[in-house]
Amino acid sequence: MSTHPTDVGSYPTTRLRRLRMTETLRSMVRETRLDTSDFIYPLFVVPGKGVKKEVSSMPGVFQMSVDSVVRECADVQALGIPAVIFFGIPDHKDEVGSGAYDENGVVQQAIRAVKKDVPGLFLITDVCLCEYTSHGHCGIVKGDEIVNDASVELLAREALTHARAGADMVAPSDMFDGRVSAIRARLDQNGFPLIPIMSYAAKYASGFYGPFREAAESTPKFGDRRSHQMDPANTDEAMREVAQDVMEGADIVMVKPALPYLDVIHRVKQRFGMPTAAYNVSGEFAMVHAAARNGWIDYERVMMETLVSIKRAGADLILTYFAKDAAKVLKRQR
Ligand SMILES: [Zn+2]
Protein backbone atom coordinates (compact mmCIF):
# COMPACT_ATOMS: atom_id res chain seq x y z
CA MET A 1 0.00 0.00 0.00
CA SER A 2 1.45 3.37 -0.93
CA THR A 3 1.85 5.99 1.76
CA HIS A 4 0.92 9.50 0.78
CA PRO A 5 2.81 12.34 2.48
CA THR A 6 -0.49 13.46 4.05
CA ASP A 7 -0.94 10.11 5.79
CA VAL A 8 1.85 10.76 8.22
CA GLY A 9 2.68 13.85 10.26
CA SER A 10 6.23 14.94 10.61
CA TYR A 11 8.59 14.28 13.48
CA PRO A 12 8.61 15.31 16.29
CA THR A 13 4.83 16.00 16.31
CA THR A 14 4.32 12.48 15.10
CA ARG A 15 6.24 9.70 16.78
CA LEU A 16 5.12 6.35 15.38
CA ARG A 17 6.75 4.55 18.30
CA ARG A 18 4.10 5.94 20.70
CA LEU A 19 1.67 3.20 19.76
CA ARG A 20 4.26 0.47 20.24
CA MET A 21 5.25 1.12 23.81
CA THR A 22 3.17 -1.53 25.61
CA GLU A 23 1.73 -4.90 24.62
CA THR A 24 -1.75 -3.69 25.59
CA LEU A 25 -1.53 -0.80 23.18
CA ARG A 26 0.10 -2.88 20.46
CA SER A 27 -2.73 -5.34 20.78
CA MET A 28 -5.33 -2.54 20.60
CA VAL A 29 -4.01 -1.26 17.25
CA ARG A 30 -3.16 -4.66 15.75
CA GLU A 31 -4.49 -4.86 12.18
CA THR A 32 -4.48 -8.59 11.53
CA ARG A 33 -5.48 -11.29 13.97
CA LEU A 34 -5.15 -15.01 13.58
CA ASP A 35 -8.01 -17.11 14.81
CA THR A 36 -8.22 -20.86 15.18
CA SER A 37 -11.29 -20.74 12.94
CA ASP A 38 -8.97 -19.71 10.06
CA PHE A 39 -7.30 -23.12 10.01
CA ILE A 40 -7.86 -26.28 7.98
CA TYR A 41 -5.79 -29.27 9.10
CA PRO A 42 -4.54 -31.76 6.45
CA LEU A 43 -4.70 -35.49 7.21
CA PHE A 44 -3.24 -38.49 5.37
CA VAL A 45 -5.39 -41.61 5.43
CA VAL A 46 -3.89 -45.07 4.81
CA PRO A 47 -5.38 -48.58 4.84
CA GLY A 48 -5.16 -50.81 7.89
CA LYS A 49 -5.91 -50.58 11.59
CA GLY A 50 -4.03 -48.86 14.38
CA VAL A 51 -1.62 -47.25 11.92
CA LYS A 52 0.01 -43.98 12.97
CA LYS A 53 3.30 -43.51 11.17
CA GLU A 54 5.18 -40.23 11.38
CA VAL A 55 6.35 -38.62 8.15
CA SER A 56 10.09 -38.23 8.69
CA SER A 57 10.35 -34.80 7.08
CA MET A 58 7.21 -33.48 8.81
CA PRO A 59 7.47 -33.75 12.61
CA GLY A 60 4.07 -34.36 14.24
CA VAL A 61 2.41 -35.28 10.93
CA PHE A 62 1.31 -38.88 10.50
CA GLN A 63 -0.07 -41.31 7.98
CA MET A 64 -3.06 -42.76 9.79
CA SER A 65 -5.55 -45.56 9.32
CA VAL A 66 -9.24 -44.70 9.61
CA ASP A 67 -9.47 -45.52 13.35
CA SER A 68 -6.46 -43.31 14.11
CA VAL A 69 -7.89 -40.56 11.92
CA VAL A 70 -11.10 -40.60 13.97
CA ARG A 71 -9.10 -40.07 17.19
CA GLU A 72 -7.03 -37.34 15.57
CA CYS A 73 -10.18 -35.60 14.37
CA ALA A 74 -11.56 -35.60 17.91
CA ASP A 75 -8.35 -33.87 19.09
CA VAL A 76 -8.54 -31.39 16.24
CA GLN A 77 -12.12 -30.51 17.09
CA ALA A 78 -11.30 -30.19 20.80
CA LEU A 79 -8.68 -27.57 19.89
CA GLY A 80 -11.34 -25.53 18.12
CA ILE A 81 -10.07 -26.16 14.58
CA PRO A 82 -13.22 -26.22 12.43
CA ALA A 83 -12.11 -28.28 9.45
CA VAL A 84 -9.83 -30.98 8.10
CA ILE A 85 -8.88 -31.96 4.55
CA PHE A 86 -8.30 -35.61 3.69
CA PHE A 87 -5.67 -37.07 1.38
CA GLY A 88 -5.84 -40.79 0.74
CA ILE A 89 -3.13 -43.36 0.09
CA PRO A 90 -4.68 -46.61 -1.22
CA ASP A 91 -3.18 -50.07 -0.73
CA HIS A 92 -3.24 -50.60 -4.45
CA LYS A 93 -2.28 -48.10 -7.12
CA ASP A 94 -3.05 -48.52 -10.81
CA GLU A 95 -2.81 -46.65 -14.11
CA VAL A 96 -6.22 -45.01 -13.75
CA GLY A 97 -6.24 -44.32 -10.00
CA SER A 98 -9.23 -46.55 -9.25
CA GLY A 99 -8.81 -46.12 -5.50
CA ALA A 100 -9.73 -42.45 -5.85
CA TYR A 101 -13.31 -43.13 -6.94
CA ASP A 102 -13.90 -46.38 -5.09
CA GLU A 103 -17.05 -45.94 -2.94
CA ASN A 104 -15.17 -47.87 -0.27
CA GLY A 105 -11.78 -46.17 -0.70
CA VAL A 106 -9.78 -45.00 2.31
CA VAL A 107 -10.99 -41.40 2.16
CA GLN A 108 -14.61 -42.44 1.66
CA GLN A 109 -14.32 -44.74 4.71
CA ALA A 110 -12.67 -41.99 6.76
CA ILE A 111 -15.46 -39.53 5.94
CA ARG A 112 -18.16 -41.96 7.05
CA ALA A 113 -16.30 -42.87 10.26
CA VAL A 114 -15.50 -39.28 11.26
CA LYS A 115 -19.01 -38.05 10.42
CA LYS A 116 -20.37 -40.67 12.79
CA ASP A 117 -17.91 -40.25 15.69
CA VAL A 118 -16.91 -36.58 15.43
CA PRO A 119 -20.05 -34.81 14.26
CA GLY A 120 -19.73 -31.12 13.59
CA LEU A 121 -16.19 -31.25 12.23
CA PHE A 122 -16.21 -29.88 8.66
CA LEU A 123 -14.80 -32.45 6.25
CA ILE A 124 -13.07 -31.41 3.05
CA THR A 125 -11.60 -33.84 0.55
CA ASP A 126 -8.70 -33.38 -1.79
CA VAL A 127 -9.82 -34.43 -5.25
CA CYS A 128 -6.92 -35.67 -7.37
CA LEU A 129 -5.53 -38.89 -8.75
CA CYS A 130 -1.80 -38.59 -8.01
CA GLU A 131 -1.90 -40.51 -4.73
CA TYR A 132 -3.81 -43.28 -6.48
CA THR A 133 -2.01 -43.75 -9.81
CA SER A 134 0.89 -46.18 -10.24
CA HIS A 135 2.78 -43.52 -12.23
CA GLY A 136 2.10 -40.79 -9.64
CA HIS A 137 0.56 -38.32 -12.07
CA CYS A 138 -2.61 -36.38 -11.36
CA GLY A 139 -4.51 -37.87 -14.29
CA ILE A 140 -4.46 -40.43 -17.03
CA VAL A 141 -1.22 -40.71 -18.99
CA LYS A 142 -1.09 -41.52 -22.73
CA GLY A 143 2.45 -41.72 -24.08
CA ASP A 144 4.21 -38.72 -22.56
CA GLU A 145 1.06 -36.70 -22.19
CA ILE A 146 -1.11 -36.23 -19.12
CA VAL A 147 -4.53 -36.22 -20.76
CA ASN A 148 -6.89 -33.46 -19.68
CA ASP A 149 -10.50 -34.30 -20.48
CA ALA A 150 -10.49 -38.01 -19.64
CA SER A 151 -8.81 -37.18 -16.33
CA VAL A 152 -11.44 -34.55 -15.55
CA GLU A 153 -14.15 -37.19 -15.96
CA LEU A 154 -12.48 -39.34 -13.29
CA LEU A 155 -12.10 -36.38 -10.95
CA ALA A 156 -15.83 -35.67 -11.22
CA ARG A 157 -16.48 -39.31 -10.38
CA GLU A 158 -14.12 -39.09 -7.39
CA ALA A 159 -15.80 -35.91 -6.08
CA LEU A 160 -19.20 -37.57 -6.26
CA THR A 161 -18.04 -40.56 -4.18
CA HIS A 162 -16.75 -38.12 -1.57
CA ALA A 163 -20.07 -36.27 -1.48
CA ARG A 164 -21.98 -39.55 -1.23
CA ALA A 165 -19.79 -40.59 1.71
CA GLY A 166 -20.72 -37.35 3.48
CA ALA A 167 -17.98 -34.83 2.64
CA ASP A 168 -18.94 -31.21 3.37
CA MET A 169 -16.78 -29.72 0.62
CA VAL A 170 -14.59 -31.00 -2.22
CA ALA A 171 -11.27 -29.49 -3.26
CA PRO A 172 -9.89 -30.34 -6.71
CA SER A 173 -6.09 -29.94 -6.68
CA ASP A 174 -5.14 -31.20 -10.14
CA MET A 175 -5.05 -27.94 -12.15
CA PHE A 176 -6.58 -29.51 -15.27
CA ASP A 177 -8.76 -27.26 -17.38
CA GLY A 178 -12.51 -27.56 -16.89
CA ARG A 179 -12.47 -29.67 -13.71
CA VAL A 180 -14.49 -27.24 -11.61
CA SER A 181 -17.43 -27.09 -14.02
CA ALA A 182 -17.32 -30.87 -14.51
CA ILE A 183 -17.40 -31.49 -10.77
CA ARG A 184 -20.12 -28.86 -10.25
CA ALA A 185 -22.31 -30.45 -12.91
CA ARG A 186 -21.78 -33.96 -11.54
CA LEU A 187 -22.62 -32.92 -7.99
CA ASP A 188 -25.69 -30.98 -9.12
CA GLN A 189 -27.02 -33.86 -11.24
CA ASN A 190 -26.74 -36.22 -8.30
CA GLY A 191 -28.47 -34.22 -5.62
CA PHE A 192 -25.56 -32.28 -4.13
CA PRO A 193 -26.14 -28.71 -5.34
CA LEU A 194 -25.18 -27.30 -1.94
CA ILE A 195 -21.79 -28.99 -1.58
CA PRO A 196 -19.26 -26.19 -2.19
CA ILE A 197 -16.09 -26.47 -4.23
CA MET A 198 -12.79 -25.08 -2.99
CA SER A 199 -10.57 -25.06 -6.04
CA TYR A 200 -6.80 -25.12 -5.97
CA ALA A 201 -7.06 -22.25 -8.45
CA ALA A 202 -3.50 -20.98 -8.62
CA LYS A 203 -1.28 -23.93 -7.86
CA TYR A 204 2.35 -23.63 -8.75
CA ALA A 205 4.84 -26.29 -9.85
CA SER A 206 6.84 -25.89 -6.64
CA GLY A 207 9.85 -27.44 -4.98
CA PHE A 208 8.14 -26.80 -1.64
CA TYR A 209 5.94 -29.91 -2.06
CA GLY A 210 8.85 -32.30 -1.37
CA PRO A 211 7.88 -33.56 2.11
CA PHE A 212 4.19 -33.89 1.09
CA ARG A 213 5.14 -36.37 -1.59
CA GLU A 214 6.70 -38.55 1.08
CA ALA A 215 3.53 -38.23 3.17
CA ALA A 216 1.18 -38.89 0.24
CA GLU A 217 3.50 -41.28 -1.61
CA SER A 218 2.73 -39.35 -4.78
CA THR A 219 6.08 -38.59 -6.39
CA PRO A 220 5.73 -38.94 -10.18
CA LYS A 221 7.68 -41.95 -11.47
CA PHE A 222 8.71 -39.97 -14.55
CA GLY A 223 8.46 -36.38 -15.71
CA ASP A 224 6.98 -33.64 -13.53
CA ARG A 225 3.83 -31.53 -13.13
CA ARG A 226 4.90 -28.51 -15.11
CA SER A 227 2.42 -29.23 -17.90
CA HIS A 228 -0.52 -28.54 -15.58
CA GLN A 229 0.77 -26.66 -12.53
CA MET A 230 1.83 -23.05 -12.93
CA ASP A 231 5.21 -21.53 -13.60
CA PRO A 232 6.46 -19.84 -10.39
CA ALA A 233 7.29 -16.70 -12.36
CA ASN A 234 3.70 -15.89 -13.36
CA THR A 235 1.02 -13.85 -11.65
CA ASP A 236 -1.14 -12.56 -14.55
CA GLU A 237 -1.70 -16.18 -15.43
CA ALA A 238 -2.84 -16.80 -11.85
CA MET A 239 -5.55 -14.17 -12.36
CA ARG A 240 -6.75 -16.05 -15.47
CA GLU A 241 -6.75 -19.36 -13.62
CA VAL A 242 -8.73 -17.93 -10.73
CA ALA A 243 -11.16 -16.10 -13.04
CA GLN A 244 -11.85 -19.32 -14.91
CA ASP A 245 -12.49 -21.31 -11.72
CA VAL A 246 -14.81 -18.58 -10.41
CA MET A 247 -16.78 -18.64 -13.68
CA GLU A 248 -17.01 -22.42 -13.48
CA GLY A 249 -18.53 -22.23 -10.01
CA ALA A 250 -15.71 -22.37 -7.46
CA ASP A 251 -16.95 -21.13 -4.08
CA ILE A 252 -13.53 -20.68 -2.48
CA VAL A 253 -10.30 -20.17 -4.44
CA MET A 254 -6.91 -21.29 -3.22
CA VAL A 255 -3.33 -20.23 -3.81
CA LYS A 256 -0.64 -22.87 -3.24
CA PRO A 257 2.07 -22.67 -1.87
CA ALA A 258 1.53 -19.71 0.47
CA LEU A 259 4.74 -18.10 1.72
CA PRO A 260 6.61 -17.78 -1.60
CA TYR A 261 3.38 -16.52 -3.24
CA LEU A 262 2.07 -13.90 -0.81
CA ASP A 263 1.87 -11.40 -3.68
CA VAL A 264 -0.42 -13.78 -5.57
CA ILE A 265 -2.67 -14.20 -2.52
CA HIS A 266 -2.85 -10.43 -2.23
CA ARG A 267 -3.70 -9.94 -5.91
CA VAL A 268 -6.33 -12.67 -5.90
CA LYS A 269 -8.06 -11.25 -2.82
CA GLN A 270 -7.97 -7.66 -4.14
CA ARG A 271 -9.14 -8.54 -7.61
CA PHE A 272 -11.87 -11.11 -6.96
CA GLY A 273 -12.98 -10.48 -3.38
CA MET A 274 -13.67 -14.21 -3.12
CA PRO A 275 -13.25 -16.26 0.03
CA THR A 276 -9.57 -17.06 -0.44
CA ALA A 277 -7.59 -19.95 0.96
CA ALA A 278 -3.83 -20.42 1.04
CA TYR A 279 -1.97 -23.69 1.46
CA ASN A 280 0.99 -23.33 3.78
CA VAL A 281 2.69 -26.39 2.28
CA SER A 282 4.89 -29.16 3.61
CA GLY A 283 8.19 -27.55 2.59
CA GLU A 284 7.29 -24.32 4.37
CA PHE A 285 6.45 -26.37 7.45
CA ALA A 286 9.54 -28.58 7.25
CA MET A 287 11.92 -25.61 6.91
CA VAL A 288 10.64 -24.02 10.10
CA HIS A 289 11.01 -27.31 11.98
CA ALA A 290 14.47 -27.98 10.62
CA ALA A 291 15.77 -24.54 11.53
CA ALA A 292 14.12 -24.66 14.96
CA ARG A 293 15.64 -28.09 15.68
CA ASN A 294 19.03 -26.61 14.97
CA GLY A 295 18.32 -23.81 17.40
CA TRP A 296 18.52 -21.26 14.59
CA ILE A 297 15.02 -19.82 15.01
CA ASP A 298 12.26 -19.80 17.63
CA TYR A 299 9.68 -22.34 16.42
CA GLU A 300 6.54 -20.78 17.89
CA ARG A 301 7.45 -17.25 16.99
CA VAL A 302 8.29 -18.06 13.36
CA MET A 303 5.21 -20.27 13.04
CA MET A 304 2.89 -17.49 14.21
CA GLU A 305 4.67 -14.86 12.10
CA THR A 306 4.37 -17.11 9.04
CA LEU A 307 0.65 -17.65 9.58
CA VAL A 308 -0.15 -14.00 10.26
CA SER A 309 1.76 -12.98 7.12
CA ILE A 310 -0.43 -15.30 5.04
CA LYS A 311 -3.57 -13.82 6.55
CA ARG A 312 -2.26 -10.27 6.20
CA ALA A 313 -1.65 -10.93 2.51
CA GLY A 314 -5.38 -11.63 2.10
CA ALA A 315 -6.07 -15.26 2.95
CA ASP A 316 -9.30 -15.95 4.84
CA LEU A 317 -8.45 -19.61 5.35
CA ILE A 318 -5.11 -21.31 5.84
CA LEU A 319 -4.49 -24.99 5.19
CA THR A 320 -1.59 -25.72 7.49
CA TYR A 321 0.24 -28.51 9.29
CA PHE A 322 0.83 -25.92 12.04
CA ALA A 323 -2.89 -25.78 12.83
CA LYS A 324 -2.76 -27.78 16.09
CA ASP A 325 0.34 -26.05 17.46
CA ALA A 326 -0.96 -22.62 16.46
CA ALA A 327 -4.35 -23.33 18.04
CA LYS A 328 -2.57 -24.13 21.32
CA VAL A 329 -0.65 -20.86 21.19
CA LEU A 330 -3.82 -18.89 20.46
CA LYS A 331 -5.61 -20.58 23.35
CA ARG A 332 -2.77 -19.63 25.72
CA GLN A 333 -2.83 -16.02 24.54
CA ARG A 334 -6.52 -15.62 25.27
ZN1 LIG B 1 -2.31 -34.40 -7.99
PDB file of C-alpha atoms and ligand atoms in Angstrom, residues 126-131 136-139 155 173-176 203 212-213 218 225 228-229, ligand 1:
ATOM      1  CA  ASP A 126      -8.704 -33.378  -1.791  1.00  0.00           C
ATOM      2  CA  VAL A 127      -9.825 -34.428  -5.254  1.00  0.00           C
ATOM      3  CA  CYS A 128      -6.921 -35.666  -7.366  1.00  0.00           C
ATOM      4  CA  LEU A 129      -5.530 -38.895  -8.755  1.00  0.00           C
ATOM      5  CA  CYS A 130      -1.798 -38.587  -8.007  1.00  0.00           C
ATOM      6  CA  GLU A 131      -1.902 -40.507  -4.727  1.00  0.00           C
ATOM      7  CA  GLY A 136       2.103 -40.793  -9.638  1.00  0.00           C
ATOM      8  CA  HIS A 137       0.563 -38.323 -12.072  1.00  0.00           C
ATOM      9  CA  CYS A 138      -2.609 -36.378 -11.358  1.00  0.00           C
ATOM     10  CA  GLY A 139      -4.506 -37.868 -14.289  1.00  0.00           C
ATOM     11  CA  LEU A 155     -12.096 -36.377 -10.953  1.00  0.00           C
ATOM     12  CA  SER A 173      -6.093 -29.941  -6.683  1.00  0.00           C
ATOM     13  CA  ASP A 174      -5.144 -31.200 -10.138  1.00  0.00           C
ATOM     14  CA  MET A 175      -5.046 -27.942 -12.152  1.00  0.00           C
ATOM     15  CA  PHE A 176      -6.580 -29.512 -15.267  1.00  0.00           C
ATOM     16  CA  LYS A 203      -1.281 -23.934  -7.856  1.00  0.00           C
ATOM     17  CA  PHE A 212       4.189 -33.894   1.095  1.00  0.00           C
ATOM     18  CA  ARG A 213       5.145 -36.368  -1.591  1.00  0.00           C
ATOM     19  CA  SER A 218       2.726 -39.354  -4.783  1.00  0.00           C
ATOM     20  CA  ARG A 225       3.834 -31.529 -13.132  1.00  0.00           C
ATOM     21  CA  HIS A 228      -0.517 -28.544 -15.580  1.00  0.00           C
ATOM     22  CA  GLN A 229       0.770 -26.662 -12.530  1.00  0.00           C
TER      23      GLN A 229
HETATM   24 ZN    ZN B   1      -2.308 -34.397  -7.988  1.00  0.00          ZN
END
